[in-house]
XYZ file of C-alpha atoms in Angstrom:
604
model
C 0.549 -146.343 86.404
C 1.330 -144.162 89.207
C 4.047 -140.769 87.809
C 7.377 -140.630 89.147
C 7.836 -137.488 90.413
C 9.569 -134.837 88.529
C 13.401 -134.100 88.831
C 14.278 -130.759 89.919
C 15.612 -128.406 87.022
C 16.360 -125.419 88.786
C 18.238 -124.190 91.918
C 15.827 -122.048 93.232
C 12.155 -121.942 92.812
C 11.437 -118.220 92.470
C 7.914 -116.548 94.589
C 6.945 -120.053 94.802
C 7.061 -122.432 97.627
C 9.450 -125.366 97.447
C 7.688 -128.515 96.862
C 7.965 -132.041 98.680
C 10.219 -133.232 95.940
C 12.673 -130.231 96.019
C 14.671 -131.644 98.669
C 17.601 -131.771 97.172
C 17.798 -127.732 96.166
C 16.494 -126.839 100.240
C 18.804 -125.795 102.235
C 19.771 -123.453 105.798
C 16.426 -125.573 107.170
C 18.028 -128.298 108.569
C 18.083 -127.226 112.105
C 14.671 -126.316 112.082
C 13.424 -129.619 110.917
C 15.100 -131.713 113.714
C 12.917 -129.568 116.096
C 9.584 -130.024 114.042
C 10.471 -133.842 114.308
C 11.132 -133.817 117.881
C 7.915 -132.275 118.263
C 5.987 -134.448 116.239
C 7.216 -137.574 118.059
C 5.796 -136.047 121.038
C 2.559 -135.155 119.851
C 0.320 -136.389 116.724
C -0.609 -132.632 115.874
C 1.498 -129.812 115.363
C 0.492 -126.505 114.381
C 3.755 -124.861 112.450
C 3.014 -120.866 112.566
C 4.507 -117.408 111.608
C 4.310 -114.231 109.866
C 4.032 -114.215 105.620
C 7.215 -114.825 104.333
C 9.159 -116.924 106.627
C 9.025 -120.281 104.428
C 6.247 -122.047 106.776
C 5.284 -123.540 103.877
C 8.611 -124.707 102.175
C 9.994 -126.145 105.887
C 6.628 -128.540 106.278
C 6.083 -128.913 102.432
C 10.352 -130.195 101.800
C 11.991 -130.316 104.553
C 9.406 -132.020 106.839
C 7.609 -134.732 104.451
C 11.247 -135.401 102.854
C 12.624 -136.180 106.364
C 9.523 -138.121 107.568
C 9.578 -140.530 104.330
C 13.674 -140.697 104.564
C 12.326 -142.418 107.897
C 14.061 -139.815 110.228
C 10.564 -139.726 112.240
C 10.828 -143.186 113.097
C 12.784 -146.076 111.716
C 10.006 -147.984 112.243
C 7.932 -145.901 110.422
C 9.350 -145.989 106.812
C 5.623 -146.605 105.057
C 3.788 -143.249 104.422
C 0.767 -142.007 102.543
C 0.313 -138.161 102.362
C -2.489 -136.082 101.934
C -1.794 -132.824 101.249
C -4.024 -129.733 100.796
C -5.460 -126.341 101.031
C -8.266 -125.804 102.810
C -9.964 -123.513 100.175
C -13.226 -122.416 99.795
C -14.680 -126.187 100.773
C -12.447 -127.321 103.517
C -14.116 -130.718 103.272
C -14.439 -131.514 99.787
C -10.651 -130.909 99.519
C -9.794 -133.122 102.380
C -11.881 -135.940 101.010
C -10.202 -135.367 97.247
C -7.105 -135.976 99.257
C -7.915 -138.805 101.341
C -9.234 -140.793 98.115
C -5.973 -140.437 96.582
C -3.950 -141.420 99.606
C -6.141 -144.872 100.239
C -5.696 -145.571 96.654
C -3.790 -148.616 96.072
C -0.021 -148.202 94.836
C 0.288 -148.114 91.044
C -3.576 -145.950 90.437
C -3.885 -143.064 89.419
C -4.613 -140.262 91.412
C -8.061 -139.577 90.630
C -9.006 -135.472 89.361
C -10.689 -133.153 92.064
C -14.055 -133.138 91.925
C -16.309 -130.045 90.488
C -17.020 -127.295 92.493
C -21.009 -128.614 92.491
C -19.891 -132.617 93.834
C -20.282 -132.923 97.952
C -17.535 -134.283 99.789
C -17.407 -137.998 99.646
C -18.458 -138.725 102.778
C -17.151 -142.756 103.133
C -13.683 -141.362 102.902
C -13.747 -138.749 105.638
C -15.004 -141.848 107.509
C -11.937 -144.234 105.993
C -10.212 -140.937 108.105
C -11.774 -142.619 111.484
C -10.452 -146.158 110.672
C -7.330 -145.682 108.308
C -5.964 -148.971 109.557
C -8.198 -151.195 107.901
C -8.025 -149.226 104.539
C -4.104 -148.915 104.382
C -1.564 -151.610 103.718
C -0.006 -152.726 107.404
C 2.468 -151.047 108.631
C 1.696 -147.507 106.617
C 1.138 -144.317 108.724
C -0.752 -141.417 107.246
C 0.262 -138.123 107.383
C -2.334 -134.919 106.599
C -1.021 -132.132 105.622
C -3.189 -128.514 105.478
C -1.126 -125.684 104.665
C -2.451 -122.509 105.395
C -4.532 -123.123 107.636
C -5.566 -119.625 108.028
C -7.702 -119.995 104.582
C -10.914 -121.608 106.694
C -11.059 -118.028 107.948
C -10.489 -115.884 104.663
C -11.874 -118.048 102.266
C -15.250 -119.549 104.038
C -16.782 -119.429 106.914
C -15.401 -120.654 110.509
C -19.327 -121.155 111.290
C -20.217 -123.404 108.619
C -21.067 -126.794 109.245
C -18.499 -128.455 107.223
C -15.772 -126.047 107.993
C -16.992 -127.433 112.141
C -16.213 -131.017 110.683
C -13.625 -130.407 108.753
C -11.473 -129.313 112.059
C -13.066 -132.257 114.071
C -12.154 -134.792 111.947
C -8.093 -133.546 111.566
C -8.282 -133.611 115.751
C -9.564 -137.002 115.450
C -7.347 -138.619 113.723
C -4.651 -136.766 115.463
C -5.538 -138.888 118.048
C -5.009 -142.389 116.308
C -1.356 -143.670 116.591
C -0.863 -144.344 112.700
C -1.731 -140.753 112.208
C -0.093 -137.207 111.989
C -1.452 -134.126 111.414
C 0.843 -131.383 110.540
C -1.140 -127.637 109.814
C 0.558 -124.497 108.867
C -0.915 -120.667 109.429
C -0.443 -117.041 110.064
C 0.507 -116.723 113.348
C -2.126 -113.479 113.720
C -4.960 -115.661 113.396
C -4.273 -117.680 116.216
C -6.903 -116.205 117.976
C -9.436 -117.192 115.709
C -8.686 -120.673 116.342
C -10.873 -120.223 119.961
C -13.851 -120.730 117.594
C -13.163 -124.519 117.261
C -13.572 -126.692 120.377
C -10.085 -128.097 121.625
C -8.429 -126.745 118.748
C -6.353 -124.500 120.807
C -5.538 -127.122 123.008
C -4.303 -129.092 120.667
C -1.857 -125.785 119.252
C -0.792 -125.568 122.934
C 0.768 -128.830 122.820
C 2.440 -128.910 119.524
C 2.957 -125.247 117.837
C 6.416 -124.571 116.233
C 7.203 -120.669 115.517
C 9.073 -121.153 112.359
C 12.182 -118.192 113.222
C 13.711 -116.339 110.494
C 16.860 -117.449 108.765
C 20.070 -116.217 110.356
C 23.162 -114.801 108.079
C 24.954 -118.405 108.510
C 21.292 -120.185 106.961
C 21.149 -117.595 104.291
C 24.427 -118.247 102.986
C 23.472 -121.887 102.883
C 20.237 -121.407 101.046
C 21.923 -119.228 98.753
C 25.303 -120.755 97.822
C 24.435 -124.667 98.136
C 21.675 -124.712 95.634
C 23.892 -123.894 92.523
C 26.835 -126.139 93.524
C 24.225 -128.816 92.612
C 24.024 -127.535 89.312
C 27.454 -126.885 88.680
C 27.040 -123.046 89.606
C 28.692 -120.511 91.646
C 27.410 -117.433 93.514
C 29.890 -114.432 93.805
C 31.161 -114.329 97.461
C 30.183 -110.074 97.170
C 26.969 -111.051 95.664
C 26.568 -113.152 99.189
C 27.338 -110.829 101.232
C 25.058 -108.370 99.754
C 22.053 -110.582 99.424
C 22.147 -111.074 103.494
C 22.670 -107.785 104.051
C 19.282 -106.800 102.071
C 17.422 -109.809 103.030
C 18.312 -110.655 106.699
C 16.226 -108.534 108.233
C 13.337 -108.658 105.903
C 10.037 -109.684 106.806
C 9.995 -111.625 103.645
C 13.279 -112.443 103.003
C 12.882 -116.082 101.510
C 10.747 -115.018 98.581
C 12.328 -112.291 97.727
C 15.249 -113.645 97.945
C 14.385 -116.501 96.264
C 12.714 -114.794 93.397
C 15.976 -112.520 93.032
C 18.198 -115.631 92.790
C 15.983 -117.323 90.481
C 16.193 -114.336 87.873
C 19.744 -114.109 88.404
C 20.657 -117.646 87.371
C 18.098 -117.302 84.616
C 20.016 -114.163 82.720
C 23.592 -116.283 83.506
C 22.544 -119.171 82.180
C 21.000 -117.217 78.957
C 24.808 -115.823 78.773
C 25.400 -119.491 77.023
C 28.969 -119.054 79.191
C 31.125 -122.000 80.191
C 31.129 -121.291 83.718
C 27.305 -120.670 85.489
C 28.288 -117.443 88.212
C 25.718 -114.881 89.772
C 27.759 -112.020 89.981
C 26.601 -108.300 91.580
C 26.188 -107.191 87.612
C 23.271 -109.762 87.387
C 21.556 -108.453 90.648
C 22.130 -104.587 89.317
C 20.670 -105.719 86.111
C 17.381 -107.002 87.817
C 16.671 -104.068 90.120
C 18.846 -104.976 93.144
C 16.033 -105.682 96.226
C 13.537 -104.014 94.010
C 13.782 -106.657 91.598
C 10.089 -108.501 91.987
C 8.148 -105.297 91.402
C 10.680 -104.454 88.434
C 9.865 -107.517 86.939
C 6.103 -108.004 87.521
C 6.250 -103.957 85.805
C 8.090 -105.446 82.979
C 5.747 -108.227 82.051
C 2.623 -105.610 82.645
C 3.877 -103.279 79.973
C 4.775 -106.067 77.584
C 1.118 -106.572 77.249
C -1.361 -104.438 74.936
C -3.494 -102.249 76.467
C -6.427 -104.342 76.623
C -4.980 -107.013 77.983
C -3.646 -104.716 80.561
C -7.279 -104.094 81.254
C -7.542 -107.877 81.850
C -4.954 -108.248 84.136
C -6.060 -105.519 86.475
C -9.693 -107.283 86.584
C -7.450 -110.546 86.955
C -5.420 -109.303 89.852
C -8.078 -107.364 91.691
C -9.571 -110.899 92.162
C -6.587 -112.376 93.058
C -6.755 -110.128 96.603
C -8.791 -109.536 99.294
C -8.970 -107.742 102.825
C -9.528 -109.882 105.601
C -10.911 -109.019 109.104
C -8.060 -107.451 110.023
C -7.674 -105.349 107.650
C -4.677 -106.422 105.876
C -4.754 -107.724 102.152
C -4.188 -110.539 101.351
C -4.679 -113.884 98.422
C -8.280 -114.640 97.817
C -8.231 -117.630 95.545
C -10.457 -117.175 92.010
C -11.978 -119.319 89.330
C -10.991 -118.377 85.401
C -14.168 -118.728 84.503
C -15.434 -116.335 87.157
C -13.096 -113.488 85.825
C -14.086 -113.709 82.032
C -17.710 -112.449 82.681
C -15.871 -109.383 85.227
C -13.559 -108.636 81.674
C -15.994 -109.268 79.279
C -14.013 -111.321 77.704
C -13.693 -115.343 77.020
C -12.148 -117.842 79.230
C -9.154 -118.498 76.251
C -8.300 -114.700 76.490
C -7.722 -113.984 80.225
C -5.547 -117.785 80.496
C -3.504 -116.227 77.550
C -2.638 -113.398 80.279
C -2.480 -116.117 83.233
C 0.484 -117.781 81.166
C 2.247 -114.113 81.154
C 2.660 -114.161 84.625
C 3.166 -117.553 84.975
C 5.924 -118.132 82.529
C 7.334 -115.013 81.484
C 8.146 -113.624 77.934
C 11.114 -115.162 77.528
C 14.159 -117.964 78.902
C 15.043 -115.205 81.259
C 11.557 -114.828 82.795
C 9.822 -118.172 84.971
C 8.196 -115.153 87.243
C 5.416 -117.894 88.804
C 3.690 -115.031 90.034
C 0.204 -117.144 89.690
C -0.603 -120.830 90.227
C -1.014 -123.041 88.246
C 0.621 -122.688 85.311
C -0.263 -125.557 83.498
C -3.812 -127.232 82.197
C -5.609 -124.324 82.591
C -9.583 -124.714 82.079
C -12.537 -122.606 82.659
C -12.583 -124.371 86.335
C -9.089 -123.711 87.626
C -9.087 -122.338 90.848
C -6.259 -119.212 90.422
C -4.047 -118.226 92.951
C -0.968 -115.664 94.014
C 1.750 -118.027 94.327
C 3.110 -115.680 97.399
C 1.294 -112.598 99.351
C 4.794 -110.547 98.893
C 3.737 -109.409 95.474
C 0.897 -108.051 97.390
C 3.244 -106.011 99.106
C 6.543 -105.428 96.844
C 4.294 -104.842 93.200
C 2.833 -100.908 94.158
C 0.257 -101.582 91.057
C -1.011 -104.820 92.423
C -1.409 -103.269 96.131
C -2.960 -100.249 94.268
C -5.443 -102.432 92.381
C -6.087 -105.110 95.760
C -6.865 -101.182 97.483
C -8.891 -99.943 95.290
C -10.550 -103.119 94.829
C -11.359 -103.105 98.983
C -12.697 -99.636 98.921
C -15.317 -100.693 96.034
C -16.451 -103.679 98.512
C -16.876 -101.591 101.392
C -18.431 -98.713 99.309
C -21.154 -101.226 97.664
C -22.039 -102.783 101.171
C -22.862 -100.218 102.408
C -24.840 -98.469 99.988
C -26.820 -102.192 99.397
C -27.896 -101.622 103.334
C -28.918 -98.051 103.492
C -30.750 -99.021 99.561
C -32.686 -101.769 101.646
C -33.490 -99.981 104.481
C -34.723 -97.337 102.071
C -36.554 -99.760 100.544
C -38.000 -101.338 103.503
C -38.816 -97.924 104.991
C -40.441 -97.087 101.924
C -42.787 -99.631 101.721
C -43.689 -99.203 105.891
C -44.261 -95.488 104.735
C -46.849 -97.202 102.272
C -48.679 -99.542 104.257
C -49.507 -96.611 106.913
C -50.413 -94.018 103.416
C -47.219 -91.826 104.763
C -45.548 -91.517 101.480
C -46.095 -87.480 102.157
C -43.662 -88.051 105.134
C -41.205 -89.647 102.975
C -41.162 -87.487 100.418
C -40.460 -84.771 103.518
C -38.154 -86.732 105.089
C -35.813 -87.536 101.897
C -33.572 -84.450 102.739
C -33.026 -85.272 106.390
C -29.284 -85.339 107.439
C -27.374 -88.639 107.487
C -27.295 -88.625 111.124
C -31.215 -88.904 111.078
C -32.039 -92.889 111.398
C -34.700 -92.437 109.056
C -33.104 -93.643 105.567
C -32.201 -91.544 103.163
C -30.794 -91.431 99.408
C -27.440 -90.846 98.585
C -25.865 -87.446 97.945
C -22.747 -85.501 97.808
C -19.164 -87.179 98.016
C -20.808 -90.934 98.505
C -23.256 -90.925 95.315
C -20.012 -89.747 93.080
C -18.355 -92.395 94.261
C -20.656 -95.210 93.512
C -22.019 -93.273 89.992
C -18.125 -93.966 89.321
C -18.433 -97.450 90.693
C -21.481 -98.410 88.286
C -19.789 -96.564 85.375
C -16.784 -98.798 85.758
C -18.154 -101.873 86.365
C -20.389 -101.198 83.186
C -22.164 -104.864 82.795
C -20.065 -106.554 85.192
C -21.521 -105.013 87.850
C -23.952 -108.167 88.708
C -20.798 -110.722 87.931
C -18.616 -108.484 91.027
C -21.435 -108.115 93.524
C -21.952 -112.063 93.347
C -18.123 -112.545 93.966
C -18.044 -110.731 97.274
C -21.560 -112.398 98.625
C -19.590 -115.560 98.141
C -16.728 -114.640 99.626
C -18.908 -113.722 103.234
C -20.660 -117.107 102.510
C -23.910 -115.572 101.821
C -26.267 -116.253 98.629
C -26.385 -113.805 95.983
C -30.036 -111.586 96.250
C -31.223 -110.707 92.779
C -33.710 -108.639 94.532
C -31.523 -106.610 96.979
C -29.252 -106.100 93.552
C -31.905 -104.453 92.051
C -32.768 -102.615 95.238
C -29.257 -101.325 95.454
C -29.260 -100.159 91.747
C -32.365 -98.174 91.529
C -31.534 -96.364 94.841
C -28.420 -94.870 93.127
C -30.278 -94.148 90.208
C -33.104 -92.455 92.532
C -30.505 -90.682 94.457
C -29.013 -89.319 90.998
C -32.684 -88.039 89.765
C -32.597 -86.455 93.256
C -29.699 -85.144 94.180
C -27.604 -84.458 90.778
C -24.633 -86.509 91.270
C -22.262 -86.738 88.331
C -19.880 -89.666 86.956
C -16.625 -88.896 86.300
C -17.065 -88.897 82.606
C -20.140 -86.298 83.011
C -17.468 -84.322 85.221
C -15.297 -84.084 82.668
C -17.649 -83.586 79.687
C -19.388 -80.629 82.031
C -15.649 -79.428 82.078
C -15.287 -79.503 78.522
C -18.289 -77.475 77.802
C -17.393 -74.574 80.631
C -13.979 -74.457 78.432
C -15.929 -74.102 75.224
C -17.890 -71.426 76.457
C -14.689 -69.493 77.762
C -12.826 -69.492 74.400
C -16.083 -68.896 72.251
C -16.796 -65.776 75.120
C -13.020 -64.342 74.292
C -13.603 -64.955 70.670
C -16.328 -62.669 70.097
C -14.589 -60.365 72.566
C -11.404 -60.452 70.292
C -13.546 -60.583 67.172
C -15.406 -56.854 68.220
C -12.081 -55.752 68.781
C -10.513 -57.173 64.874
C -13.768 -55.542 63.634
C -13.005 -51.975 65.238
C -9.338 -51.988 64.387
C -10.173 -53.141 60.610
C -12.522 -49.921 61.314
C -10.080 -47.525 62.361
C -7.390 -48.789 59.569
C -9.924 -47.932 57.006
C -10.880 -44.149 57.968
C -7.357 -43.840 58.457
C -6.385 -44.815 55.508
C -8.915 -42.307 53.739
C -7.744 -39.215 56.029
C -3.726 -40.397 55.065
C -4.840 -40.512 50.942
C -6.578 -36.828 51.928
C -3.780 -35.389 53.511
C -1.220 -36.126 51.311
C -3.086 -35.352 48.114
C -3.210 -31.706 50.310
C 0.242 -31.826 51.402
C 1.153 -32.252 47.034
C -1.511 -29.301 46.493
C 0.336 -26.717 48.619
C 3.293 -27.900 50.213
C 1.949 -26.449 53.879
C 4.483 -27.900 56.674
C 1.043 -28.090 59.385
C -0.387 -30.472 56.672
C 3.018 -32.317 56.071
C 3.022 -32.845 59.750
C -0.558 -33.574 59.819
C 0.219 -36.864 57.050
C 2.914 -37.876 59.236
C 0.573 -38.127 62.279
C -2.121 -39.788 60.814
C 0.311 -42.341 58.839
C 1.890 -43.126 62.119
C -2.091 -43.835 63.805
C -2.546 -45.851 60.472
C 0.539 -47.795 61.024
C -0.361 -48.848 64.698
C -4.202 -49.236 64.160
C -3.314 -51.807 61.071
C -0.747 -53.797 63.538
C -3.413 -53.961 66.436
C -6.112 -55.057 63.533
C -3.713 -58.006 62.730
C -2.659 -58.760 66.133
C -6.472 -59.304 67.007
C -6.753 -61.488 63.533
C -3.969 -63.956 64.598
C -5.745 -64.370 68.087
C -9.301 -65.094 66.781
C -7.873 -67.367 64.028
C -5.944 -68.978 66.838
C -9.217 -69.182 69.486
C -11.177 -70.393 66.043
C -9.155 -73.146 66.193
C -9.050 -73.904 69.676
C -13.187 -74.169 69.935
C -13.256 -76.291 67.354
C -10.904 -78.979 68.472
C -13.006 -78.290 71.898
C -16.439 -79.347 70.198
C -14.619 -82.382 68.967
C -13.130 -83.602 71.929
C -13.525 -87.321 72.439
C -14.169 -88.140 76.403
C -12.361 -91.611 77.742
C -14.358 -93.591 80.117
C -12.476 -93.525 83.259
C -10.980 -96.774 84.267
């Protein structure tokens, strides 16, 4: 039997988009609804776009499904199946998961997604041409693909079923029992020229979703806890719009800020629920999403900290123009890239996704629940991207190691492939004259300098995982993993090592180590010929002070008086300059040999 669906339990939803049955908790939207339903009734596709962080997703997702089931599209039209996706990595397999679950008769369960092997059942992208026949009469279908934008980040626009994919929504859009509602980035509109009449189509029915003005953001911040029996302090309002109003992402933000707040009230067990400016202090004020994403980081041990910077760094991507942004993973895909199991790295998914405590709910990854070795992982909003300075750090980091490997993988196959040319013709003299030519020279060469520390440090980090992150990046660009060209790549850096000399970090530091140990043991000899003299000195001086003053007791001369006093005086300073030189080669003694057994961290 089919589930209900769930009642809401909190006012706001946190990083998190709201979902279709959130209705009742979505407010300041209202306006901007009545326009995407005037549009719709004057066109079967609609294309709802603007920047990250302006709620494209909540206003089709709630506010637009809610009102087109309520019947507010047409009265007539009160019978509606929804299919609702992501495009993904397989545009087509996910439309046909959905479309199997939306001809399903009433009352069956919705069937599980298939496995990331299965092909896309092709007889129900056909249902697609035809829905008439397989829906009950009188039932309209509406397809829903929110962010759009993924069938140019997360596959290939080129690929065949990504072409059919975009066909077949057009298609329908064209049949009168049909709607097809997409949401996207509004700076990859221009993309969209790669599809034929796809742009047409966004001519005739795009909606720029506008940000929320100070009268909507009182609405969406207010009216959700009146439902619950809350109350938001009216300087608390005020001071939310002012930080958030002009904020490219002001709904999740603000959104996450609220949800925290009413999170720590309601933890305060009082009678009355109130968000008061004390709550927003208490949760870093606008900073409060990278304050709490730092919190739950150093709540975890060090090596799952480890885990979580693998996680995240597979979590992001850059895309073609050059901004970061989500790149959707498989658990099981980031186990091998931690050397660790599948168990361990969901036990650090369920950090993020449900906190450390009541207070917590951070949704910072979806899902949250029944995770396997197969669930797809995803941020639940770019912001954190942005707002968390780790995260962007790691996602930064992770970008430079992509475009550092691709490129050294071409110049190691055009090594390669010179290489064996230099072969065929018996040149290999040439090349072994040639391998010290400048880089500006087009004749290949290995790796020196700057570049081959960089990519020693690369292989040193990567350790065994190397292989596992290499074959996540040739799938992201839709190409096939190349054991060969892998190997290739490899034993050009460790040819351009034997060559040139280049040094990983930890050999850096252990070189450093051993300059430091040569230092101290140079002054310690220097300070030990210097202890030896004075020791010396001490001990002729005593002998001339016992001679003098066995004189001086002989015949009470004042010349050798004076004499005893003189050389007791030299004694005096010689013996404090003999121990001043002991302390310092006791001290340098020590200091070598905590050097010799200095342990050397493997840079992360």
């Amino acid at each position: 039997m089919k589930k209900l669906p769930p009642l809401t339990q909190f006012p706001y939803p946190g990083l998190r988009p709201f979902t279709r049955y959130e209705s009742d908790i979505f407010f300041g939207r209202d306006e901007h609804t009545r326009e995407l339903l005037k549009k719709l009734k004057e066109t079967h596709f609609i294309a709802v776009l603007g920047e990250s962080g302006h709620g494209k997703s909540s206003l089709v997702n709630t506010g637009l499904v809610s009102s087109i089931q309520a019947g507010f599209l047409d009265s007539a039209k009160i019978r509606w199946r929804v299919a609702q996706l992501h495009p993904g990595e397989k545009p087509l397999t996910n439309l046909a998961t959905e479309l199997k679950k939306a001809f399903a008769p009433t009352g069956e369960e919705e069937s599980s997604p298939p496995s990331e092997s299965s092909l896309p059942d092709e007889k129900y992208i056909i249902k697609l041409r035809n829905p008439s026949w397989y829906l009950p009469e009188g039932t309209c279908l509406l397809l829903l693909v929110d962010q759009f934008e993924e069938i140019f980040t997360h596959t290939s626009s080129t690929h065949k079923n990504t072409k059919t994919f975009v066909t077949e929504l057009l298609r329908a859009s064209q049949l009168s029992n049909v709607y097809v509602v997409i949401s996207m980035q509004s700076e990859y509109l221009g993309k969209c020229a790669q599809f034929h009449n796809l742009v047409e189509a966004i001519n005739q029915g795009s909606f720029l979703v506008p940000r929320l003005t100070h009268e909507q953001l009182r609405e969406a911040i207010e009216y959700p806890a009146r439902i619950f029996f809350g109350k938001v302090e009216s300087s608390l309002v005020d001071r939310l719009v002012a930080d958030f109003v002009d904020d490219p992402d002001q709904l999740p933000l603000m959104q996450h800020a609220l949800m925290r707040m009413w999170n720590k009230a309601v933890a305060e067990k009082k009678t009355e629920i109130k968000l008061t400016l004390n709550h927003y202090k208490d949760i870093g004020e606008k900073n409060a999403l990278s304050k709490h994403a730092e919190e739950l980081y150093n709540k975890l041990t060090s090596k799952q900290q480890e885990i979580a910077e693998v996680l995240f760094r597979n979590l992001t991507d850059r895309d073609d123009y050059d901004n970061l942004c989500r790149s959707p993973v498989r658990l099981d895909k980031v186990a091998p890239l931690a050397e660790v199991s599948g168990e361990v790295v969901a036990e650090v998914v369920k950090v993020f996704c449900h906190g450390t405590d009541e207070t917590d709910k951070p949704n910072f990854i979806k899902p949250c629940e029944n995770l396997a070795t197969e669930t797809i992982l995803e941020l639940s909003h770019a912001s954190l991207i942005r707002y968390w300075p780790l995260l962007k750090q790691w996602a930064e980091a992770d970008a430079e190691d992509k475009e550092l490997y691709l490129r050294l993988e071409k110049d190691a196959i055009a090594y390669h492939d010179y290489e064996e040319k230099l072969k065929q013709h018996q040149g290999w003299n040439q090349l072994k004259g040639n391998s010290n030519t400048s880089s500006t020279s087009k004749v290949p060469v290995l790796w020196q300098g700057n570049d081959l520390n960089k990519a020693l440090e690369w292989q040193e980090r990567m350790g065994n995982a190397a292989e596992h992150w290499v074959k996540r990046y040739h799938k992201k660009q839709s190409q096939e993993f190349d054991q060969p060209s892998f190997k290739k790549t490899i034993n050009f850096l460790k040819r351009s090592k034997e060559k040139h000399g280049g040094n990983t970090p930890k050999e850096q530091v252990q070189q450093g180590v051993a300059k430091k140990i040569e230092s101290l043991k140079s002054k310690w000899t220097t300070t030990t010929e210097k202890f030896t003299r004075g020791i010396i000195w001490w001990l002729f001086g005593s002998v001339a002070f016992v001679i003098s003053v066995f004189m001086f007791a002989k015949s009470f001369e004042i010349t050798t008086g004076i004499l005893s006093i003189i050389i007791w005086g030299t004694l005096v300073f010689l013996s404090y300059k003999a121990f001043e030189h002991y302390d310092r080669y006791k001290e340098l003694k020590g200091t070598t040999t905590k050097s010799k057994g200095l342990k050397v961290k493997k840079p992360k």
